[in-house]
PDB file of C-alpha atoms and ligand atoms in Angstrom:
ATOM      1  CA  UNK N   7      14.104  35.378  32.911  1.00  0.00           C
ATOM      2  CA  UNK N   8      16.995  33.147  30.845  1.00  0.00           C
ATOM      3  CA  UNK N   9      15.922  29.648  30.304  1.00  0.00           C
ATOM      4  CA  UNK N  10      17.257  26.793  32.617  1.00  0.00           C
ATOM      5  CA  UNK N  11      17.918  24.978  29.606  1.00  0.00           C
ATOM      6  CA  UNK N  12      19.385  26.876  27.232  1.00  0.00           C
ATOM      7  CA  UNK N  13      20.179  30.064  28.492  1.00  0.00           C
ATOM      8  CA  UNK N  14      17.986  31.805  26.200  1.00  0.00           C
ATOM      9  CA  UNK N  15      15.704  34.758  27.171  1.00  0.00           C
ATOM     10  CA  UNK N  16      12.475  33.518  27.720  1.00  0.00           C
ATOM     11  CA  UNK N  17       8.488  35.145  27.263  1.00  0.00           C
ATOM     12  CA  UNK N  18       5.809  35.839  29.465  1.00  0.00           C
ATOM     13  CA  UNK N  19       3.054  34.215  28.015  1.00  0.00           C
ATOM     14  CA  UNK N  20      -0.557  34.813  29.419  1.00  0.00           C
ATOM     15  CA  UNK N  21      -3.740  32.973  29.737  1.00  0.00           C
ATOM     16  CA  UNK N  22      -6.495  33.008  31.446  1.00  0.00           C
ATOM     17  CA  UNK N  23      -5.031  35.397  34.613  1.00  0.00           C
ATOM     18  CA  UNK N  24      -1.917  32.570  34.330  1.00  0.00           C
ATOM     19  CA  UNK N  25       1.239  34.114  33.683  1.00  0.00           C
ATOM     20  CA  UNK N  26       3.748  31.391  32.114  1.00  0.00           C
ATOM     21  CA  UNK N  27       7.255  31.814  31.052  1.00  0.00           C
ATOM     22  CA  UNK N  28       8.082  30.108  27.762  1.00  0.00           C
ATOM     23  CA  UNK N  29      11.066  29.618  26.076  1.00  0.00           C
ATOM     24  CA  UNK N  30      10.443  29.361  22.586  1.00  0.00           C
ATOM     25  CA  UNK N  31      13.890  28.269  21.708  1.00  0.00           C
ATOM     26  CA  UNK N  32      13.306  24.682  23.478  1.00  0.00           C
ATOM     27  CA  UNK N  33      10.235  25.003  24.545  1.00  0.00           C
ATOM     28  CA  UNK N  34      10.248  24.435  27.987  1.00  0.00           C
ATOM     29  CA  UNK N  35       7.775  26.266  30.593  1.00  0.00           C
ATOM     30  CA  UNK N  36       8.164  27.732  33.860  1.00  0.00           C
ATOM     31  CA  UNK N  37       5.517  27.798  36.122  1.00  0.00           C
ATOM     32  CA  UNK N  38       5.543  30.011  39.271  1.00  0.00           C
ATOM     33  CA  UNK N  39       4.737  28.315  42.717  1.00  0.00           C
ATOM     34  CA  UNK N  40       0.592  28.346  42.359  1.00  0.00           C
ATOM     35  CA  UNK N  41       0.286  28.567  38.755  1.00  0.00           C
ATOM     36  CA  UNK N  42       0.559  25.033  38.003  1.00  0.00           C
ATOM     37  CA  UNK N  43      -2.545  24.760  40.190  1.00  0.00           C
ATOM     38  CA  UNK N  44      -4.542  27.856  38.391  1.00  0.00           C
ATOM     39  CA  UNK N  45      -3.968  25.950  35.349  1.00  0.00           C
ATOM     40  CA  UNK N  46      -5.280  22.769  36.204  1.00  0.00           C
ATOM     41  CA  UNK N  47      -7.866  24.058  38.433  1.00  0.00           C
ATOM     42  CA  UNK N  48      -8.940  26.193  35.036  1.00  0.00           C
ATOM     43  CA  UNK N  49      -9.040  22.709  32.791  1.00  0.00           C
ATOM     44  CA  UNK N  50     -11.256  21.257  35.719  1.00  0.00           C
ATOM     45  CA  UNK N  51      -8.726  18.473  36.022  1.00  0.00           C
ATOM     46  CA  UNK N  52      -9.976  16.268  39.283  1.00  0.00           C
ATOM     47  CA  UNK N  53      -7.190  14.485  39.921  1.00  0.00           C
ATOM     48  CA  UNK N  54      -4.445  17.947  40.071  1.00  0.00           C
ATOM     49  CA  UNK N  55      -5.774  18.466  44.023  1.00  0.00           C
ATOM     50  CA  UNK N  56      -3.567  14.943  44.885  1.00  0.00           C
ATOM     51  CA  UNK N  57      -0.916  15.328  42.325  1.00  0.00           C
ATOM     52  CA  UNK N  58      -0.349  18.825  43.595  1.00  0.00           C
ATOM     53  CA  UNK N  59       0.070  18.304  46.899  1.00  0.00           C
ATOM     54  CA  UNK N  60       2.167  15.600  46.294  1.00  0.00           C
ATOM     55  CA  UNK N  61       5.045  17.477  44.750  1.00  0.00           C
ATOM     56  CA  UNK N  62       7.062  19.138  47.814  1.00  0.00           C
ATOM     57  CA  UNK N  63       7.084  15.561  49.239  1.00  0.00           C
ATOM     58  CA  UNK N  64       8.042  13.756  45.976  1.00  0.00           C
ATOM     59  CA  UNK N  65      11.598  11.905  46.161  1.00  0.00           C
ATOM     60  CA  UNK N  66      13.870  12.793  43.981  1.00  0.00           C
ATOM     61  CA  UNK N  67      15.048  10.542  41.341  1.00  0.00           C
ATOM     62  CA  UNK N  68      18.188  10.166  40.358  1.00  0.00           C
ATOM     63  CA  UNK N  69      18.568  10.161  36.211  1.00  0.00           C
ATOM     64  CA  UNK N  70      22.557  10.954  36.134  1.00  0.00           C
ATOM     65  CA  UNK N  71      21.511  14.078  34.645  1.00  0.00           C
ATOM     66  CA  UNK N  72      23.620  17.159  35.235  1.00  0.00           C
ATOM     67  CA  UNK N  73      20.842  18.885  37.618  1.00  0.00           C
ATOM     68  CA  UNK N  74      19.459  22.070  36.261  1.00  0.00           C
ATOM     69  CA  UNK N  75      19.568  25.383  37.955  1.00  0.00           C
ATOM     70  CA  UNK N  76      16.346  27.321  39.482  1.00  0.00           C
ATOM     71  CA  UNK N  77      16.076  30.623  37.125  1.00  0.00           C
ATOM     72  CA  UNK N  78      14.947  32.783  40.349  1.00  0.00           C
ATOM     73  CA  UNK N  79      17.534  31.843  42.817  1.00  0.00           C
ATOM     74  CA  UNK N  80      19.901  29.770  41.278  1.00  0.00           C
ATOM     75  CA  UNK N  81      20.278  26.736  43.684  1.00  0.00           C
ATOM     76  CA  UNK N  82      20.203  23.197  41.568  1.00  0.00           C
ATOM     77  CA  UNK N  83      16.877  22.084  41.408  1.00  0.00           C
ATOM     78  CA  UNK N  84      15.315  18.489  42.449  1.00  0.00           C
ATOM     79  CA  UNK N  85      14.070  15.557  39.715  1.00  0.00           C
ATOM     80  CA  UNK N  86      10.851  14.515  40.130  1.00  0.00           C
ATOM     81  CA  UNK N  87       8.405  12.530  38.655  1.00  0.00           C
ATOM     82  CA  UNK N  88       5.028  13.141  38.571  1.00  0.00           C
ATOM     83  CA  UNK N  89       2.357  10.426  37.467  1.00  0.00           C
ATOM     84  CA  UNK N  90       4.859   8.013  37.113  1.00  0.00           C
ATOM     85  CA  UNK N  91       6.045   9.482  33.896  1.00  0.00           C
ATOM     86  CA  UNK N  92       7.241  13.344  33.255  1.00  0.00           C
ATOM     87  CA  UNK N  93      10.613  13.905  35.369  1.00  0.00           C
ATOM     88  CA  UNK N  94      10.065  17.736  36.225  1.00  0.00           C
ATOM     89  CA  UNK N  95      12.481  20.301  37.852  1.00  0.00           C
ATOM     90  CA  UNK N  96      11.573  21.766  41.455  1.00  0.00           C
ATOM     91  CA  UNK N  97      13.172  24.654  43.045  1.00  0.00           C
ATOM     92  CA  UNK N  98      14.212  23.681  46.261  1.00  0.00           C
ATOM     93  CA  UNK N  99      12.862  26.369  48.098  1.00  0.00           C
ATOM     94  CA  UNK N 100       9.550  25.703  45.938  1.00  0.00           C
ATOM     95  CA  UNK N 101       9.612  28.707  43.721  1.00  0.00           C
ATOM     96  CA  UNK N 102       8.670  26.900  41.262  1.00  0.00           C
ATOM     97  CA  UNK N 103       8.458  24.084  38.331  1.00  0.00           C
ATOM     98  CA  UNK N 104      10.546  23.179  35.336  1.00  0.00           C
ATOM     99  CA  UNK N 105       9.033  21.631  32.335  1.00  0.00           C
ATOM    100  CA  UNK N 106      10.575  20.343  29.643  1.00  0.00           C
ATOM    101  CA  UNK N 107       9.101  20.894  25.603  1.00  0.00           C
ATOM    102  CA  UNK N 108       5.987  18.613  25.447  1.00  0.00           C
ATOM    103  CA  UNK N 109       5.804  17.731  29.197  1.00  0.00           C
ATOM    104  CA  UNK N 110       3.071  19.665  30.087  1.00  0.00           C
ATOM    105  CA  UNK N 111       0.966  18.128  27.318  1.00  0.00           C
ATOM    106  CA  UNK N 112       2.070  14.730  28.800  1.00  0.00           C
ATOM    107  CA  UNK N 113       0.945  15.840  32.285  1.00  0.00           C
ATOM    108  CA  UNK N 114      -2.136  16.553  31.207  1.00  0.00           C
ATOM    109  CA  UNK N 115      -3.024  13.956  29.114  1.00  0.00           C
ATOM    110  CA  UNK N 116      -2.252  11.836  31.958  1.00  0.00           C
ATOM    111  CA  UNK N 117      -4.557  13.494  34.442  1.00  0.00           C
ATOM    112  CA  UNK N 118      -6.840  13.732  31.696  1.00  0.00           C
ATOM    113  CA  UNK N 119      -6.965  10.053  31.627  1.00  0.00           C
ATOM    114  CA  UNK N 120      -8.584   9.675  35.179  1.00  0.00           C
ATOM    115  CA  UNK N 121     -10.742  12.803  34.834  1.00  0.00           C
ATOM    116  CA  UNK N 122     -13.356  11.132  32.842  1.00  0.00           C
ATOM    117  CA  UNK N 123     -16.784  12.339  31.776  1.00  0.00           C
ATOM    118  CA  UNK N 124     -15.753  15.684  30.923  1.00  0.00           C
ATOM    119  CA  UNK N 125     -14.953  16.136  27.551  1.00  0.00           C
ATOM    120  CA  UNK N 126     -14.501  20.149  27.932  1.00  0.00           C
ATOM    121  CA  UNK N 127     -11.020  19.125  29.564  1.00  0.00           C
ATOM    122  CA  UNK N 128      -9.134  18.149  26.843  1.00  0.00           C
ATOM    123  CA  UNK N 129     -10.691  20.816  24.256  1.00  0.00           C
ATOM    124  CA  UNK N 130      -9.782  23.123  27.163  1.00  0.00           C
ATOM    125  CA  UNK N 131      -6.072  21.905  27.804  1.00  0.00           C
ATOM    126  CA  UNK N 132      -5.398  21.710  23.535  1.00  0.00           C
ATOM    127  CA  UNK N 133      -6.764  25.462  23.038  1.00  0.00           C
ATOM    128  CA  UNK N 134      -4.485  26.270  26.304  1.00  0.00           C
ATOM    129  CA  UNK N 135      -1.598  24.194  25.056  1.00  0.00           C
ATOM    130  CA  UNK N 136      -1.973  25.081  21.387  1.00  0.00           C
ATOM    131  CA  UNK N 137      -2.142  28.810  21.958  1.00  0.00           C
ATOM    132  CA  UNK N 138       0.587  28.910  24.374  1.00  0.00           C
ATOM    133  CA  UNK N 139       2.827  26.459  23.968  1.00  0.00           C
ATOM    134  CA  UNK N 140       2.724  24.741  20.976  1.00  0.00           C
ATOM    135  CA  UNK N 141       4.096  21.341  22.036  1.00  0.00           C
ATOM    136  CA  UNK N 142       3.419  19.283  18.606  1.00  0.00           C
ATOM    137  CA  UNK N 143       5.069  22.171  15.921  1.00  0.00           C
TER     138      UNK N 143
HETATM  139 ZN1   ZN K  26      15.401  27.015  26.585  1.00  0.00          ZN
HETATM  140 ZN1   ZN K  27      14.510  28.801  43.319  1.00  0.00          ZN
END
């Protein structure tokens, strides 16, 4: 699959039965529709249920940004924000999610934030993060 971004080939990374595809060249990360849920729902994050199901419905926000095309069927893909904070890419049809280099770090540090009294989260989401995508090199 060619990066959104930068038109680069990207990689199938795999963890945990989650199949991710990274580009290495700017880091961004793919996620198929339902994999953004296997992950959270693997970190134990309580607050990804809401967030989740929020997405179709989120309005999109306008940044000026030239919009960003879905790598599966090519229509231009919707802004939004999620928590208030990371301004993701959404296929239209709902294929699936764009994140940019570092985003899914801040996503769940965020969720992580009203997840508390389990400390296995985090550990969880830096092994996940740090293994496959590397967002503080
Ligand atoms: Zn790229
Ligand atoms: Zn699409």
């Amino acid at each position: 699959m060619i990066c959104p971004v930068c038109q680069s080939d990207m990689i199938v990374v795999e963890h945990n039965r989650i199949e991710l595809d990274y580009c290495a060249a700017c880091h961004g990360v793919w996620f198929d529709a339902g994999e953004l849920e296997l992950l959270l729902g693997s970190l134990g994050l309580d607050g990804a249920g809401r967030l989740l199901g929020d997405i179709p419905e989120a309005a999109e926000v306008d940044t000026g940004e030239e919009k960003r095309r879905c790598p599966f069927c090519r229509r231009k893909m919707k802004k939004v924000d999620l928590e208030k904070k990371v301004l993701v890419d959404l296929c239209p049809q709902g294929e699936g999610i764009w994140f940019d280099g570092g985003e899914v770090g801040e996503l769940i540090g965020r969720l992580f934030q009203k997840t508390p009294h389990q400390p296995d989260v985090l550990q969880n989401a830096i092994e996940f993060l740090g293994e496959v995508i590397k967002p503080w090199e």
